[in-house]
mmCIF file of C-alpha atoms in Angstrom:
data_model
loop_
_atom_site.group_PDB
_atom_site.id
_atom_site.type_symbol
_atom_site.label_atom_id
_atom_site.label_comp_id
_atom_site.label_asym_id
_atom_site.label_seq_id
_atom_site.Cartn_x
_atom_site.Cartn_y
_atom_site.Cartn_z
ATOM 1 C CA UNK A 194 -18.207 32.896 0.526
ATOM 2 C CA UNK A 195 -18.304 32.718 -3.203
ATOM 3 C CA UNK A 196 -20.302 30.035 -4.996
ATOM 4 C CA UNK A 197 -21.270 29.016 -8.487
ATOM 5 C CA UNK A 198 -24.570 27.321 -9.317
ATOM 6 C CA UNK A 199 -25.370 25.488 -12.493
ATOM 7 C CA UNK A 200 -29.063 24.603 -12.040
ATOM 8 C CA UNK A 201 -29.232 22.033 -14.828
ATOM 9 C CA UNK A 202 -27.387 18.785 -14.217
ATOM 10 C CA UNK A 203 -28.238 17.322 -17.628
ATOM 11 C CA UNK A 204 -29.652 18.807 -20.831
ATOM 12 C CA UNK A 205 -30.648 16.919 -23.965
ATOM 13 C CA UNK A 206 -30.899 18.872 -27.191
ATOM 14 C CA UNK A 207 -31.495 17.927 -30.817
ATOM 15 C CA UNK A 208 -28.770 18.544 -33.346
ATOM 16 C CA UNK A 209 -29.351 21.908 -34.986
ATOM 17 C CA UNK A 210 -31.391 23.254 -32.081
ATOM 18 C CA UNK A 211 -30.290 26.098 -29.856
ATOM 19 C CA UNK A 212 -28.653 25.550 -26.481
ATOM 20 C CA UNK A 213 -28.561 27.658 -23.335
ATOM 21 C CA UNK A 214 -26.746 26.671 -20.173
ATOM 22 C CA UNK A 215 -27.392 28.609 -17.008
ATOM 23 C CA UNK A 216 -24.856 29.832 -14.496
ATOM 24 C CA UNK A 217 -25.435 31.930 -11.385
ATOM 25 C CA UNK A 218 -22.746 33.120 -9.040
ATOM 26 C CA UNK A 219 -22.485 34.627 -5.625
ATOM 27 C CA UNK A 220 -19.475 36.854 -5.188
ATOM 28 C CA UNK A 221 -18.961 40.149 -3.409
ATOM 29 C CA UNK A 222 -16.821 41.901 -5.994
ATOM 30 C CA UNK A 223 -16.889 42.223 -9.763
ATOM 31 C CA UNK A 224 -16.120 38.712 -10.895
ATOM 32 C CA UNK A 225 -14.006 37.223 -13.585
ATOM 33 C CA UNK A 226 -16.184 34.623 -15.314
ATOM 34 C CA UNK A 227 -15.329 31.602 -17.411
ATOM 35 C CA UNK A 228 -16.921 28.732 -19.255
ATOM 36 C CA UNK A 229 -14.936 25.539 -19.794
ATOM 37 C CA UNK A 230 -15.861 22.415 -21.765
ATOM 38 C CA UNK A 231 -14.761 18.883 -21.002
ATOM 39 C CA UNK A 232 -15.137 16.157 -23.624
ATOM 40 C CA UNK A 233 -15.269 12.579 -22.335
ATOM 41 C CA UNK A 234 -11.928 11.454 -20.950
ATOM 42 C CA UNK A 235 -10.326 14.821 -21.617
ATOM 43 C CA UNK A 236 -9.161 17.824 -19.677
ATOM 44 C CA UNK A 237 -10.931 21.171 -19.544
ATOM 45 C CA UNK A 238 -10.761 23.573 -22.458
ATOM 46 C CA UNK A 239 -11.529 27.269 -22.111
ATOM 47 C CA UNK A 240 -14.554 28.292 -24.200
ATOM 48 C CA UNK A 241 -14.724 31.961 -23.273
ATOM 49 C CA UNK A 242 -14.061 34.467 -20.527
ATOM 50 C CA UNK A 243 -15.383 37.763 -19.190
ATOM 51 C CA UNK A 244 -13.168 40.253 -17.421
ATOM 52 C CA UNK A 245 -14.802 43.608 -18.120
ATOM 53 C CA UNK A 246 -16.364 45.711 -20.862
ATOM 54 C CA UNK A 247 -18.887 44.352 -23.325
ATOM 55 C CA UNK A 248 -21.209 42.018 -21.456
ATOM 56 C CA UNK A 249 -21.735 39.745 -24.482
ATOM 57 C CA UNK A 250 -18.593 37.728 -25.109
ATOM 58 C CA UNK A 251 -17.775 35.451 -27.992
ATOM 59 C CA UNK A 252 -15.860 32.242 -27.610
ATOM 60 C CA UNK A 253 -14.591 29.322 -29.592
ATOM 61 C CA UNK A 254 -16.751 26.747 -31.373
ATOM 62 C CA UNK A 255 -19.574 29.271 -31.961
ATOM 63 C CA UNK A 256 -20.412 29.797 -28.278
ATOM 64 C CA UNK A 257 -21.275 33.093 -26.651
ATOM 65 C CA UNK A 258 -22.163 34.143 -23.102
ATOM 66 C CA UNK A 259 -23.836 37.156 -21.581
ATOM 67 C CA UNK A 260 -22.928 38.663 -18.221
ATOM 68 C CA UNK A 261 -25.915 40.128 -16.392
ATOM 69 C CA UNK A 262 -24.815 41.820 -13.197
ATOM 70 C CA UNK A 263 -28.385 42.443 -11.991
ATOM 71 C CA UNK A 264 -29.125 38.714 -12.171
ATOM 72 C CA UNK A 265 -25.644 37.512 -11.128
ATOM 73 C CA UNK A 266 -25.711 35.307 -14.187
ATOM 74 C CA UNK A 267 -23.365 34.292 -16.981
ATOM 75 C CA UNK A 268 -25.376 32.057 -19.307
ATOM 76 C CA UNK A 269 -23.795 30.216 -22.206
ATOM 77 C CA UNK A 270 -25.542 29.968 -25.582
ATOM 78 C CA UNK A 271 -25.100 28.411 -28.975
ATOM 79 C CA UNK A 272 -27.580 29.008 -31.814
ATOM 80 C CA UNK A 273 -27.216 25.620 -33.502
ATOM 81 C CA UNK A 274 -25.759 22.602 -31.742
ATOM 82 C CA UNK A 275 -23.565 20.023 -33.467
ATOM 83 C CA UNK A 276 -23.145 16.411 -32.333
ATOM 84 C CA UNK A 277 -19.571 17.254 -31.337
ATOM 85 C CA UNK A 278 -20.903 19.661 -28.682
ATOM 86 C CA UNK A 279 -21.895 16.715 -26.492
ATOM 87 C CA UNK A 280 -19.728 17.239 -23.409
ATOM 88 C CA UNK A 281 -19.755 18.525 -19.861
ATOM 89 C CA UNK A 282 -19.722 22.273 -19.384
ATOM 90 C CA UNK A 283 -18.395 24.094 -16.338
ATOM 91 C CA UNK A 284 -18.942 27.667 -15.278
ATOM 92 C CA UNK A 285 -16.227 29.179 -13.079
ATOM 93 C CA UNK A 286 -15.682 32.395 -11.153
ATOM 94 C CA UNK A 287 -12.306 33.982 -10.450
ATOM 95 C CA UNK A 288 -12.149 34.549 -6.715
ATOM 96 C CA UNK A 289 -8.844 36.300 -6.210
ATOM 97 C CA UNK A 290 -5.264 35.088 -5.929
ATOM 98 C CA UNK A 291 -5.855 33.605 -9.369
ATOM 99 C CA UNK A 292 -8.071 30.871 -7.938
ATOM 100 C CA UNK A 293 -11.246 29.624 -9.605
ATOM 101 C CA UNK A 294 -14.457 28.347 -8.047
ATOM 102 C CA UNK A 295 -16.300 25.892 -10.290
ATOM 103 C CA UNK A 296 -19.929 24.943 -10.639
ATOM 104 C CA UNK A 297 -20.928 21.277 -10.528
ATOM 105 C CA UNK A 298 -21.228 21.097 -14.303
ATOM 106 C CA UNK A 299 -23.948 20.504 -16.893
ATOM 107 C CA UNK A 300 -23.816 17.456 -19.133
ATOM 108 C CA UNK A 301 -25.097 18.058 -22.649
ATOM 109 C CA UNK A 302 -26.394 15.183 -24.755
ATOM 110 C CA UNK A 303 -27.040 15.806 -28.449
ATOM 111 C CA UNK A 304 -29.583 13.592 -30.188
ATOM 112 C CA UNK A 305 -29.684 13.121 -33.942
ATOM 113 C CA UNK B 1435 3.257 22.765 -27.993
ATOM 114 C CA UNK B 1436 2.526 20.404 -25.058
ATOM 115 C CA UNK B 1437 0.945 22.878 -22.587
ATOM 116 C CA UNK B 1438 0.259 21.042 -19.292
ATOM 117 C CA UNK B 1439 1.406 17.432 -19.099
ATOM 118 C CA UNK B 1440 0.298 15.030 -16.369
ATOM 119 C CA UNK B 1441 1.664 11.596 -15.575
ATOM 120 C CA UNK B 1442 0.480 8.936 -15.146
ATOM 121 C CA UNK B 1443 -2.844 8.933 -16.978
ATOM 122 C CA UNK B 1444 -4.232 6.034 -14.973
ATOM 123 C CA UNK B 1445 -3.306 4.484 -11.645
ATOM 124 C CA UNK B 1446 -4.740 1.857 -9.335
ATOM 125 C CA UNK B 1447 -3.562 1.784 -5.730
ATOM 126 C CA UNK B 1448 -4.303 -0.292 -2.684
ATOM 127 C CA UNK B 1449 -5.366 1.416 0.510
ATOM 128 C CA UNK B 1450 -2.301 2.681 2.362
ATOM 129 C CA UNK B 1451 -0.017 2.860 -0.640
ATOM 130 C CA UNK B 1452 1.660 6.090 -1.597
ATOM 131 C CA UNK B 1453 2.193 7.728 -4.945
ATOM 132 C CA UNK B 1454 3.131 10.992 -6.590
ATOM 133 C CA UNK B 1455 1.279 12.595 -9.461
ATOM 134 C CA UNK B 1456 3.495 14.625 -11.723
ATOM 135 C CA UNK B 1457 2.651 17.818 -13.590
ATOM 136 C CA UNK B 1458 4.765 19.957 -15.872
ATOM 137 C CA UNK B 1459 3.958 23.029 -17.951
ATOM 138 C CA UNK B 1460 5.955 24.593 -20.752
ATOM 139 C CA UNK B 1461 4.166 27.946 -20.964
ATOM 140 C CA UNK B 1462 6.433 29.778 -18.494
ATOM 141 C CA UNK B 1463 3.473 30.230 -16.155
ATOM 142 C CA UNK B 1464 3.986 31.378 -12.599
ATOM 143 C CA UNK B 1465 0.994 29.714 -10.929
ATOM 144 C CA UNK B 1466 0.030 26.062 -10.795
ATOM 145 C CA UNK B 1467 -2.900 24.189 -9.288
ATOM 146 C CA UNK B 1468 -4.129 20.721 -8.365
ATOM 147 C CA UNK B 1469 -7.839 19.878 -8.495
ATOM 148 C CA UNK B 1470 -9.878 16.775 -7.967
ATOM 149 C CA UNK B 1471 -13.054 16.097 -9.917
ATOM 150 C CA UNK B 1472 -15.844 13.984 -8.471
ATOM 151 C CA UNK B 1473 -19.274 13.358 -10.016
ATOM 152 C CA UNK B 1474 -21.751 16.125 -9.287
ATOM 153 C CA UNK B 1475 -19.179 18.249 -7.478
ATOM 154 C CA UNK B 1476 -17.294 20.019 -10.226
ATOM 155 C CA UNK B 1477 -13.624 20.668 -9.610
ATOM 156 C CA UNK B 1478 -12.338 21.329 -6.123
ATOM 157 C CA UNK B 1479 -8.977 22.920 -5.457
ATOM 158 C CA UNK B 1480 -6.571 20.789 -3.441
ATOM 159 C CA UNK B 1481 -3.425 22.940 -3.397
ATOM 160 C CA UNK B 1482 -2.000 25.723 -5.464
ATOM 161 C CA UNK B 1483 1.307 27.469 -5.979
ATOM 162 C CA UNK B 1484 1.046 31.149 -6.820
ATOM 163 C CA UNK B 1485 4.717 31.336 -7.726
ATOM 164 C CA UNK B 1486 7.843 29.246 -7.570
ATOM 165 C CA UNK B 1487 8.757 28.551 -3.949
ATOM 166 C CA UNK B 1488 5.253 29.002 -2.517
ATOM 167 C CA UNK B 1489 2.379 26.607 -1.930
ATOM 168 C CA UNK B 1490 -0.988 27.077 -0.260
ATOM 169 C CA UNK B 1491 -3.924 24.932 0.718
ATOM 170 C CA UNK B 1492 -7.088 24.962 -1.291
ATOM 171 C CA UNK B 1493 -10.541 23.713 -0.457
ATOM 172 C CA UNK B 1494 -9.746 20.016 0.136
ATOM 173 C CA UNK B 1495 -6.060 19.607 1.157
ATOM 174 C CA UNK B 1496 -6.362 16.823 3.739
ATOM 175 C CA UNK B 1497 -4.451 13.685 2.797
ATOM 176 C CA UNK B 1498 -2.301 15.419 0.194
ATOM 177 C CA UNK B 1499 1.054 17.153 -0.022
ATOM 178 C CA UNK B 1500 2.579 19.136 -2.853
ATOM 179 C CA UNK B 1501 5.997 20.216 -4.050
ATOM 180 C CA UNK B 1502 6.752 23.041 -6.441
ATOM 181 C CA UNK B 1503 9.979 21.567 -7.734
ATOM 182 C CA UNK B 1504 10.778 24.480 -10.045
ATOM 183 C CA UNK B 1505 8.833 26.883 -12.210
ATOM 184 C CA UNK B 1506 7.764 24.116 -14.589
ATOM 185 C CA UNK B 1507 6.856 21.283 -12.231
ATOM 186 C CA UNK B 1508 4.278 20.843 -9.483
ATOM 187 C CA UNK B 1509 3.739 17.411 -7.945
ATOM 188 C CA UNK B 1510 0.948 16.040 -5.772
ATOM 189 C CA UNK B 1511 1.667 13.280 -3.266
ATOM 190 C CA UNK B 1512 -0.689 10.894 -1.544
ATOM 191 C CA UNK B 1513 1.201 9.509 1.458
ATOM 192 C CA UNK B 1514 -1.336 6.864 2.465
ATOM 193 C CA UNK B 1515 -4.067 6.470 -0.118
ATOM 194 C CA UNK B 1516 -7.680 5.992 0.963
ATOM 195 C CA UNK B 1517 -10.722 4.896 -1.080
ATOM 196 C CA UNK B 1518 -12.130 8.435 -0.622
ATOM 197 C CA UNK B 1519 -9.254 9.662 -2.777
ATOM 198 C CA UNK B 1520 -10.559 7.782 -5.801
ATOM 199 C CA UNK B 1521 -11.068 10.593 -8.257
ATOM 200 C CA UNK B 1522 -9.834 12.291 -11.399
ATOM 201 C CA UNK B 1523 -7.006 14.697 -10.689
ATOM 202 C CA UNK B 1524 -6.271 17.707 -12.849
ATOM 203 C CA UNK B 1525 -3.284 19.974 -12.881
ATOM 204 C CA UNK B 1526 -3.595 23.501 -14.239
ATOM 205 C CA UNK B 1527 -1.386 26.516 -14.706
ATOM 206 C CA UNK B 1528 -1.831 30.234 -15.209
ATOM 207 C CA UNK B 1529 0.517 33.134 -15.590
ATOM 208 C CA UNK B 1530 1.676 35.954 -17.768
ATOM 209 C CA UNK B 1531 0.474 39.409 -16.899
ATOM 210 C CA UNK B 1532 -2.601 41.355 -15.921
ATOM 211 C CA UNK B 1533 -6.011 39.748 -16.000
ATOM 212 C CA UNK B 1534 -4.602 36.931 -18.128
ATOM 213 C CA UNK B 1535 -3.181 35.585 -14.889
ATOM 214 C CA UNK B 1536 -6.699 34.369 -14.121
ATOM 215 C CA UNK B 1537 -6.917 32.100 -17.178
ATOM 216 C CA UNK B 1538 -6.098 28.535 -16.244
ATOM 217 C CA UNK B 1539 -4.938 25.849 -18.666
ATOM 218 C CA UNK B 1540 -5.573 22.233 -17.796
ATOM 219 C CA UNK B 1541 -3.837 18.933 -18.299
ATOM 220 C CA UNK B 1542 -5.639 15.803 -19.490
ATOM 221 C CA UNK B 1543 -6.033 14.387 -15.985
ATOM 222 C CA UNK B 1544 -4.982 11.367 -13.942
ATOM 223 C CA UNK B 1545 -7.643 8.783 -13.180
ATOM 224 C CA UNK B 1546 -6.892 7.255 -9.784
ATOM 225 C CA UNK B 1547 -8.651 4.323 -8.160
ATOM 226 C CA UNK B 1548 -7.901 3.326 -4.574
ATOM 227 C CA UNK B 1549 -9.086 -0.154 -3.664
#
């Protein structure tokens, strides 16, 4: 069965510092991969997606993610974090029939 | 451009009461989904509808029913609410063609408390 693991439940980062959120998946076929962000009290917004091709994908709000097949990973990065990036981040894998399997999420706190 | 609209935004129920959560999308999407979000568990799929006229169970369907009323609307019903159904419920939709069918767009959520 497919699964998505986000090893870090909570990350605290200083404003202006870099951020990396980890995501590992277990899936038998070539996956579709997504990162979503959820601000407090809001729904989920798509940050970026990987379907095929270039393994480094760019998203909105200055985020990027790199697909590494050998490590079954799809880590999210941002070079310089802003206070508005404080949110919960979810990695998801497309598992066929258009369904998504989500990780448990990583909460990011940004300190001044 | 509304996207995915969920009503109500908040609801408090007593154990045993019933209610229906409403969801509508205006993006002409074929597929719609209901998730529940609980702390530390991410989002879990309750039911989905791949196309108008079809519905299928997801990961956690027990205690819920759904209706795909038309292409735009997909409702979730709790017949006899239980405290274990206290959660945040999200509706999502996806559609169009090719790999874009895998991109899901989410509503703002319904926060439900069952006492």
